[in-house]
CSV table of C-alpha atoms in Angstrom, one decimal:
chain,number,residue,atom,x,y,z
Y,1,UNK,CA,0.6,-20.5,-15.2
Y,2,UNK,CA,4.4,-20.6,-14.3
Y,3,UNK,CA,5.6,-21.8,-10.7
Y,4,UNK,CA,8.2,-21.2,-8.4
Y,5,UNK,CA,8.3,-22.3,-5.1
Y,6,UNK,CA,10.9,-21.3,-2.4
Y,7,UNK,CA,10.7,-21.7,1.5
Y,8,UNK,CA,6.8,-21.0,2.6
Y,9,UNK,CA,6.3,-19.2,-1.1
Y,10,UNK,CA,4.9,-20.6,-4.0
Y,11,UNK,CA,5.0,-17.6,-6.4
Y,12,UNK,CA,2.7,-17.8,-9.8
Y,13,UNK,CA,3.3,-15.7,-12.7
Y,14,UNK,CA,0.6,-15.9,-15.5
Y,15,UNK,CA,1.0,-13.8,-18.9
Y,16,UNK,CA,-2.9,-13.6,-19.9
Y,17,UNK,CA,-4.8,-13.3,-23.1
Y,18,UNK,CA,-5.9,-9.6,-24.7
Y,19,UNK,CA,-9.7,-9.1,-23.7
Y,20,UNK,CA,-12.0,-9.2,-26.6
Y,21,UNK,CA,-14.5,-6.5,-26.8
Y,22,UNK,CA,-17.6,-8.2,-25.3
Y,23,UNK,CA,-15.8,-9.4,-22.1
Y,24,UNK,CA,-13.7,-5.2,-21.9
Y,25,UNK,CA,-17.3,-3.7,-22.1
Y,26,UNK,CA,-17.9,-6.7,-19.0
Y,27,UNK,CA,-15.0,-5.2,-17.2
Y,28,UNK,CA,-15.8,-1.7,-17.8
Y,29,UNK,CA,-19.4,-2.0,-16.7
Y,30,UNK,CA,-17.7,-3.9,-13.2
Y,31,UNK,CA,-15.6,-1.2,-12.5
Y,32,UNK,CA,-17.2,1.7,-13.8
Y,33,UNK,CA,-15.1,3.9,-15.8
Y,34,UNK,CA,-13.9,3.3,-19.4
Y,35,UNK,CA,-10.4,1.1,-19.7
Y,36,UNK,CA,-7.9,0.9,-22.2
Y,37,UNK,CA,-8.3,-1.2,-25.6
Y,38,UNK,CA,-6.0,-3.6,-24.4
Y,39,UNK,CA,-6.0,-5.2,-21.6
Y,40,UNK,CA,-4.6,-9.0,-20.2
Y,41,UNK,CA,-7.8,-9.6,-18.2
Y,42,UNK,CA,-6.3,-12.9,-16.7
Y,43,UNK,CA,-2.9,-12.0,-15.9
Y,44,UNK,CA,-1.5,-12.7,-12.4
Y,45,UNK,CA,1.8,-12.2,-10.3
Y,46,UNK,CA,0.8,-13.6,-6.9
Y,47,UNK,CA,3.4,-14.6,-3.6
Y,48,UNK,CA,1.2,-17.5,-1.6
Y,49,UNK,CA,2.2,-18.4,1.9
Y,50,UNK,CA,0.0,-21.6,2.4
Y,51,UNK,CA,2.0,-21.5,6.2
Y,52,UNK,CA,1.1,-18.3,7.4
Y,53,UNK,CA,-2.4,-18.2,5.3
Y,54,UNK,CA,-2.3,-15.4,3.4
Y,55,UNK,CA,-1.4,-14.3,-0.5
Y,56,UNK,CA,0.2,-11.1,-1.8
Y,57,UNK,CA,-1.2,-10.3,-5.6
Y,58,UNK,CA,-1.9,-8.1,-8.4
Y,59,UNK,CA,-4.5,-8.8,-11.4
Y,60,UNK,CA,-5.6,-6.2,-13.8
Y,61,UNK,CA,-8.7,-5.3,-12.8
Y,62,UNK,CA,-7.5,-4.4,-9.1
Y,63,UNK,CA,-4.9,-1.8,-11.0
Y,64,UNK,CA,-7.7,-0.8,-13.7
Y,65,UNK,CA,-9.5,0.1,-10.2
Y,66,UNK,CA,-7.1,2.8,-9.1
Y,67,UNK,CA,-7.4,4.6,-12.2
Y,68,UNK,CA,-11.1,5.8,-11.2
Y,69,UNK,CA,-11.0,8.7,-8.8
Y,70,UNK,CA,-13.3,7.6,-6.3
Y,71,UNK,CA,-11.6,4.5,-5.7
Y,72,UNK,CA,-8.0,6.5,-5.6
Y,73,UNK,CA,-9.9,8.5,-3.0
Y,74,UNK,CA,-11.2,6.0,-1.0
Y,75,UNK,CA,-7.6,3.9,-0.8
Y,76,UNK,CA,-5.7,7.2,0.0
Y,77,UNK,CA,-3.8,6.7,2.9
Y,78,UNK,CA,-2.9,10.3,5.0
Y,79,UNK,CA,-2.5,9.3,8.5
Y,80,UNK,CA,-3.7,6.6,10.7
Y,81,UNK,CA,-3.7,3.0,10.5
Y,82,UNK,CA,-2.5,1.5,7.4
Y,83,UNK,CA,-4.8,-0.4,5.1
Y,84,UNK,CA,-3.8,-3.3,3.2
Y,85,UNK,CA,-4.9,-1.8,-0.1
Y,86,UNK,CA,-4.2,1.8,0.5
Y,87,UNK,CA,-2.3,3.6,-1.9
Y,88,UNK,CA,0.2,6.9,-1.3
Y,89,UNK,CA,-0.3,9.3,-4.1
Y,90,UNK,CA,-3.5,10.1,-5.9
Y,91,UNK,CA,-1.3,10.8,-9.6
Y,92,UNK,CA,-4.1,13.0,-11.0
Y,93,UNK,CA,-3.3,15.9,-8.2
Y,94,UNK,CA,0.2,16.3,-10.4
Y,95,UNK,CA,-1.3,16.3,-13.6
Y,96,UNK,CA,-4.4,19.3,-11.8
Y,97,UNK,CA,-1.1,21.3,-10.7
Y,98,UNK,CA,0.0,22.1,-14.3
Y,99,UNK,CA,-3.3,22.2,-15.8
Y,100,UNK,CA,-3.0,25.3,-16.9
Y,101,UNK,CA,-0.3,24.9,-18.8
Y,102,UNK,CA,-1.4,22.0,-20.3
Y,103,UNK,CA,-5.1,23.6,-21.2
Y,104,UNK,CA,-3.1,25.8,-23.8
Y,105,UNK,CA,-1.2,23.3,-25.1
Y,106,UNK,CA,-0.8,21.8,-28.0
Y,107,UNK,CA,0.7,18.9,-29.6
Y,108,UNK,CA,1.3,17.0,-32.9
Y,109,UNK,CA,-1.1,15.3,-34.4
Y,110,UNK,CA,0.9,12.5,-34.7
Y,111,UNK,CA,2.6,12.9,-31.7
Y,112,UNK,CA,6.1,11.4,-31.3
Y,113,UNK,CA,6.8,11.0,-34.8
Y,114,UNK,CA,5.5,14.2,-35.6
Y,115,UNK,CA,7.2,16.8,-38.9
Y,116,UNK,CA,7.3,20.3,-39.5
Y,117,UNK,CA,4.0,21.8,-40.1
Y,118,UNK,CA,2.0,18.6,-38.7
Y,119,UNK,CA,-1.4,19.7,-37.2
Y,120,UNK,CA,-1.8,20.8,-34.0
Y,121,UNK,CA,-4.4,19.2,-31.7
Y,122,UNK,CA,-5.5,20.2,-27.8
Y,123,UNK,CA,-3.6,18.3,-25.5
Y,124,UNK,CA,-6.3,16.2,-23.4
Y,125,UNK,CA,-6.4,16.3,-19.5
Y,126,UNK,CA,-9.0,14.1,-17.9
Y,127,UNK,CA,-12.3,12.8,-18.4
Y,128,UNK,CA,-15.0,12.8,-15.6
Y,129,UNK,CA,-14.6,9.8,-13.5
Y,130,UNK,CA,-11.3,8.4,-14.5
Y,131,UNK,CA,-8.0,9.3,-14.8
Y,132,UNK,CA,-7.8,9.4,-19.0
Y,133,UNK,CA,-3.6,8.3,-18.7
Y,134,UNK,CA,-4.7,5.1,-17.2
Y,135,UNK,CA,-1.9,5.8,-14.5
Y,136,UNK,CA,-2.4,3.6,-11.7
Y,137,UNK,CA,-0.9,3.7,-7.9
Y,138,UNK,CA,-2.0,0.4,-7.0
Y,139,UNK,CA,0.3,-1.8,-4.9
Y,140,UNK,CA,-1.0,-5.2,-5.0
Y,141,UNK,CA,-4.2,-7.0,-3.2
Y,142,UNK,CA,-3.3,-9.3,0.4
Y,143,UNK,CA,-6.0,-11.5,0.7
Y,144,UNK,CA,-6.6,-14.8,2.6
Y,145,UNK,CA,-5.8,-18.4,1.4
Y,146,UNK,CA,-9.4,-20.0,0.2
Y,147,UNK,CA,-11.0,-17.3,0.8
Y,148,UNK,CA,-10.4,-16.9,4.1
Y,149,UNK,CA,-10.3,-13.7,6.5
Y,150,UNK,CA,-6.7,-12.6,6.4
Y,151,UNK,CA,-4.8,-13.7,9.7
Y,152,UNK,CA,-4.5,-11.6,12.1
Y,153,UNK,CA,-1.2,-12.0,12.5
Y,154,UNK,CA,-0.4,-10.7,9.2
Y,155,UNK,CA,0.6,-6.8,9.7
Y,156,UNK,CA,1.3,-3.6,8.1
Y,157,UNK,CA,2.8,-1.0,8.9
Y,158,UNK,CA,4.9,2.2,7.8
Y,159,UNK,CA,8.6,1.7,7.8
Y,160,UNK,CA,12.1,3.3,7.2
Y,161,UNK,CA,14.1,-0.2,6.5
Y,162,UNK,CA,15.3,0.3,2.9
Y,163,UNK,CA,15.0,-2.6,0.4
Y,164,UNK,CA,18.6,-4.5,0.6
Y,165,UNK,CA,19.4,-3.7,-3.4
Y,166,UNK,CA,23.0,-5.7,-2.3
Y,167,UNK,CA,21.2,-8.5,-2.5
Y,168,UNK,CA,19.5,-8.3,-6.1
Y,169,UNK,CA,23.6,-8.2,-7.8
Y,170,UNK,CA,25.1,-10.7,-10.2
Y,171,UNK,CA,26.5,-12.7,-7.4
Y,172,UNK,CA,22.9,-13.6,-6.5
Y,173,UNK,CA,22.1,-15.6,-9.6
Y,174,UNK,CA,18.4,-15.5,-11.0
Y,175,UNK,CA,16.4,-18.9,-10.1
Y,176,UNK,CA,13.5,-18.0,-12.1
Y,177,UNK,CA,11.8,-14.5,-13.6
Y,178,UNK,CA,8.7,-13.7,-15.0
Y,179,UNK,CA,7.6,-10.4,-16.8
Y,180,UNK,CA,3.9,-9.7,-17.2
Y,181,UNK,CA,1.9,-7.2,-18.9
Y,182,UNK,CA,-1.2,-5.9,-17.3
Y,183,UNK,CA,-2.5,-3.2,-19.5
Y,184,UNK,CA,-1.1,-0.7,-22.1
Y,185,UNK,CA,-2.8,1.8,-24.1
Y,186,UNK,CA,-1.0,4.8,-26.5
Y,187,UNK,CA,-3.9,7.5,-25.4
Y,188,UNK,CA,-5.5,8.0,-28.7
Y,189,UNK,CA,-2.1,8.2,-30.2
Y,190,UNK,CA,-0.7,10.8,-27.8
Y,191,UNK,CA,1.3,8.5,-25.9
Y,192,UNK,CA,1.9,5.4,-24.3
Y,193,UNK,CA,0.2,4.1,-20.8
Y,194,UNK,CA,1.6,0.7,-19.6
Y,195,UNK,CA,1.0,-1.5,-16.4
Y,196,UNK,CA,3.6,-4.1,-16.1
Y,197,UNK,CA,5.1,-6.5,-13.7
Y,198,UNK,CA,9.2,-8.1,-13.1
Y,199,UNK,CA,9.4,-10.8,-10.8
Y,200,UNK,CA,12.3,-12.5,-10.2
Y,201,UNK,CA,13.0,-15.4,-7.8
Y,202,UNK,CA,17.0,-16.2,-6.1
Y,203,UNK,CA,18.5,-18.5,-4.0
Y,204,UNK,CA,17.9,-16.4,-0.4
Y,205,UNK,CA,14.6,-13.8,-1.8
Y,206,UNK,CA,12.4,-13.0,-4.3
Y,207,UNK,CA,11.8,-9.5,-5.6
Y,208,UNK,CA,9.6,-7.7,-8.1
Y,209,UNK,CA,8.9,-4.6,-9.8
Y,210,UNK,CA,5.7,-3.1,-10.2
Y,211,UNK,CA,5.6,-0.1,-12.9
Y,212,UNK,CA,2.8,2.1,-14.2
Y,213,UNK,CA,4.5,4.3,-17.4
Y,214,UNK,CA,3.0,7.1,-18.5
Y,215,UNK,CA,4.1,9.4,-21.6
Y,216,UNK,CA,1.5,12.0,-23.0
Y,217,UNK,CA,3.8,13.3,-25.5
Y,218,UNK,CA,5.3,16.7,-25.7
Y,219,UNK,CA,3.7,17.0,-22.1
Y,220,UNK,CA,5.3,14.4,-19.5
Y,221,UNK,CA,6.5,11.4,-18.6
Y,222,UNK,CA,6.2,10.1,-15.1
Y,223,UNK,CA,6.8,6.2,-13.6
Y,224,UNK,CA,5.0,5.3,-10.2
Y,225,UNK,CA,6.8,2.1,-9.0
Y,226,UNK,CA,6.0,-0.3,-6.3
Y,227,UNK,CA,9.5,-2.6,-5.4
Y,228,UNK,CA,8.5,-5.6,-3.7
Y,229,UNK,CA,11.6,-8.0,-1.3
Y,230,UNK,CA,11.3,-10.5,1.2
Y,231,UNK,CA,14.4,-12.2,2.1
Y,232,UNK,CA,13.0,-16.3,2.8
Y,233,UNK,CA,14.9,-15.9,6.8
Y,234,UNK,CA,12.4,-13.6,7.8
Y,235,UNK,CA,9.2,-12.8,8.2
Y,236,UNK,CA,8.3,-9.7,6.3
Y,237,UNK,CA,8.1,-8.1,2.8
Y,238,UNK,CA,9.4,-4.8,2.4
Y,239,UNK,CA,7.8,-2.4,-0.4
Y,240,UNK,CA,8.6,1.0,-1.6
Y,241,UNK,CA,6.9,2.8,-3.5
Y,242,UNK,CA,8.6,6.0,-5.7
Y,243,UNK,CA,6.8,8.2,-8.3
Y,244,UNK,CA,8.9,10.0,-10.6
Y,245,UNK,CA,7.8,13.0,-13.4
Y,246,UNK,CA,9.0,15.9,-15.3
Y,247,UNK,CA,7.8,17.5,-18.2
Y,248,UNK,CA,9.4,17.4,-21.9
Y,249,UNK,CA,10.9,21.1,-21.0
Y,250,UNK,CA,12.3,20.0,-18.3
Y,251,UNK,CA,13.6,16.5,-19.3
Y,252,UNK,CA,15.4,18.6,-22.1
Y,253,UNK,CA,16.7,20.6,-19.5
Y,254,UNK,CA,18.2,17.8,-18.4
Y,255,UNK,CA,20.3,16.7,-21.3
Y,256,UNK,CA,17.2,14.0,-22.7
Y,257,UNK,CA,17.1,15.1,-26.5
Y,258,UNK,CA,13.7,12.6,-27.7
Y,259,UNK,CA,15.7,10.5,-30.0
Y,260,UNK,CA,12.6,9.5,-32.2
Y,261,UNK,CA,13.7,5.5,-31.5
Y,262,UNK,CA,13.2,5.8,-27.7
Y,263,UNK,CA,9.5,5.9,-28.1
Y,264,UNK,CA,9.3,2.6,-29.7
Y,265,UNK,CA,11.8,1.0,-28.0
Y,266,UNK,CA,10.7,-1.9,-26.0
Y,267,UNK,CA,13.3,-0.8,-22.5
Y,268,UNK,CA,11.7,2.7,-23.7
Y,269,UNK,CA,10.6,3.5,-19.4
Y,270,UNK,CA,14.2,2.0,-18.7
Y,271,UNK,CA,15.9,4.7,-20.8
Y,272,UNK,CA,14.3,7.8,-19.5
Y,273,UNK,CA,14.2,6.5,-15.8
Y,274,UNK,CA,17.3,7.8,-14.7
Y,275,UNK,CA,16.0,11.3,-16.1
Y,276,UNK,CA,13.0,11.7,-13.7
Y,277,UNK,CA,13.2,13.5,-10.4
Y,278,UNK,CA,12.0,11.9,-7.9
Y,279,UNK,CA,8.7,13.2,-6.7
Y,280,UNK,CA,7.9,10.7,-3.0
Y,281,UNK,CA,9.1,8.3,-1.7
Y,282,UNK,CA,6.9,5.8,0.3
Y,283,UNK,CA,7.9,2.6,2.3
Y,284,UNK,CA,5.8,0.2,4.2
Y,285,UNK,CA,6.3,-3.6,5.4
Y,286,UNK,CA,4.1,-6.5,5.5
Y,287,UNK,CA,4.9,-8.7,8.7
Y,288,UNK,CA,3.5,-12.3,9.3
C-alpha cells in the first residue's frame, strides 16, 4: 500500500490482486448477486483523518454492492436527510426507459470488431437481481477510525459550492497520484464495464476521480462519476457526482464515428467523454 500524507490526511492507495475463482464465488455468495470475472478484491483508495476520527473510502465490494437492485434501492436518496452512503441515480431506470428499443435489437456477434455479414445476437438487458452492466453509483463508504461510531461532528449535507477545477491546473504541480482498478468486465463480449479510481495529491488539496464506464456495444455508452476535493484550509470535502449517456445513434449524431481503435484504447472513456450529454448533476459536502 502506497502513502501520502498531507495536513490531517494520510491518503492510501492500494492496486490489489485479481480474485481467484474460489474466493469470487466467496464474494458473490456475500453480496448476493453474480460479479464480474475480474475483480481486484483488495483494492483500496481511502482519505483518513486520524484528527477529526473518521475515514472516507472505496473497496470493491462496497461498489460491487450497488450493482444489486435492492441495495441501489435501499441507498437512493429522494428527499430528506442525507445518508452517508446514499447514492443519486438508480442507473438501471435509464437502461428500463429504452427497453424497448433495446428488446429488438440486435448486435454483432463479435461486437466492436464486428464484419459484414457477422451473426447477429439479442442484445441483453438485465438479469433478475443485478444490474448485468455491472454499472455502479456508489460514492465511497465514511466510516469511523478503529472501528468507531462516526463523530458526530462529521456532516453531510446537499450543496451548490462547485468543486474549484482552478485549482487542479499545471501551476498546482502533482505531489503524488495513484490509479486503481476496482472491477472490469467486457459483458460476455458485448462491451466493456470498468470501475476505476484517479487520486491525485498537491501542495494545498487532494482530489480524485471516481468513474464507473459502461459500453454495451452498438447500444450505449454512459460514465457515472463521483469527483472528490478538499482543499487542506478547510474543513470539508466537496463531491459531485455527474452521469453521462447516449446511445450509438445518437453519439453518431454527434460527429463520434467508432474508430475500431477507440475500443481498445486504454484513455478509451477519456475519448468519448466529451461526447456524452450530461444526464444529472448532483453535489453534496462532507463537513468535519
Amino acid at each position: 500500500m502506497d502513502t501520502h500524507s498531507a495536513g490531517e490526511w494520510d491518503i492510501h492507495a492500494l492496486q490489489g490482486r485479481m480474485l481467484g475463482s474460489e474466493e469470487l464465488d466467496a464474494l458473490s455468495n456475500q453480496l448476493g448477486i453474480k460479479i464480474p470475472d475480474c475483480v481486484f478484491g483488495n483494492s483500496i483508495v481511502s482519505f483518513q483523518n486520524p484528527a477529526s476520527g473518521f475515514i472516507y473510502k472505496f473497496s470493491a465490494d462496497k461498489a460491487l454492492e450497488m450493482c444489486g437492485f435492492e441495495a441501489r434501492t435501499q441507498k437512493l436518496y429522494t428527499e430528506g436527510e442525507l445518508k452517508f452512503d446514499h447514492i443519486n441515480v438508480i442507473p438501471n431506470e435509464v437502461q428500463v426507459s429504452m427497453a424497448s428499443k433495446w428488446a429488438a435489437k440486435t448486435i454483432p456477434r463479435d461486437a466492436a470488431f464486428a464484419t459484414p455479414h457477422t451473426p447477429q445476437v439479442p442484445a441483453e438487458i438485465c438479469s433478475r437481481g443485478r444490474d448485468w452492466t455491472y454499472s455502479s453509483p456508489y460514492k465511497g463508504t465514511v466510516e469511523g477510525i478503529d472501528g468507531n461510531p462516526i463523530p458526530e461532528t462529521v456532516r453531510i449535507a446537499i450543496t451548490e459550492e462547485a468543486i474549484p477545477y482552478n485549482m487542479l491546473g499545471i501551476e498546482n504541480p502533482i505531489l503524488w497520484a495513484h490509479e486503481v482498478i476496482f472491477f472490469e468486465d467486457e459483458l460476455d463480449d458485448n462491451g466493456q464495464s470498468k470501475f476505476h479510481i484517479r487520486v491525485r495529491a498537491m501542495q494545498d488539496c487532494f482530489y480524485a476521480l471516481i468513474r464507473s464506464y459502461l459500453r454495451v456495444d452498438h447500444v450505449v455508452v454512459r460514465i457515472m462519476d463521483t469527483r472528490v476535493f478538499h482543499k487542506f484550509d478547510e474543513r470539508k470535502i466537496l463531491r459531485e457526482f455527474q452521469m453521462r449517456e447516449a446511445s450509438y445513434d445518437e453519439l453518431r449524431a454527434r460527429g463520434f464515428n467508432f474508430p475500431p481503435q477507440w475500443a481498445i484504447d486504454p484513455r478509451e472513456s477519456d475519448l468519448i467523454y466529451e461526447r456524452l450529454p450530461v444526464i444529472g448533476i448532483f453535489r453534496d459536502e462532507i463537513t468535519y
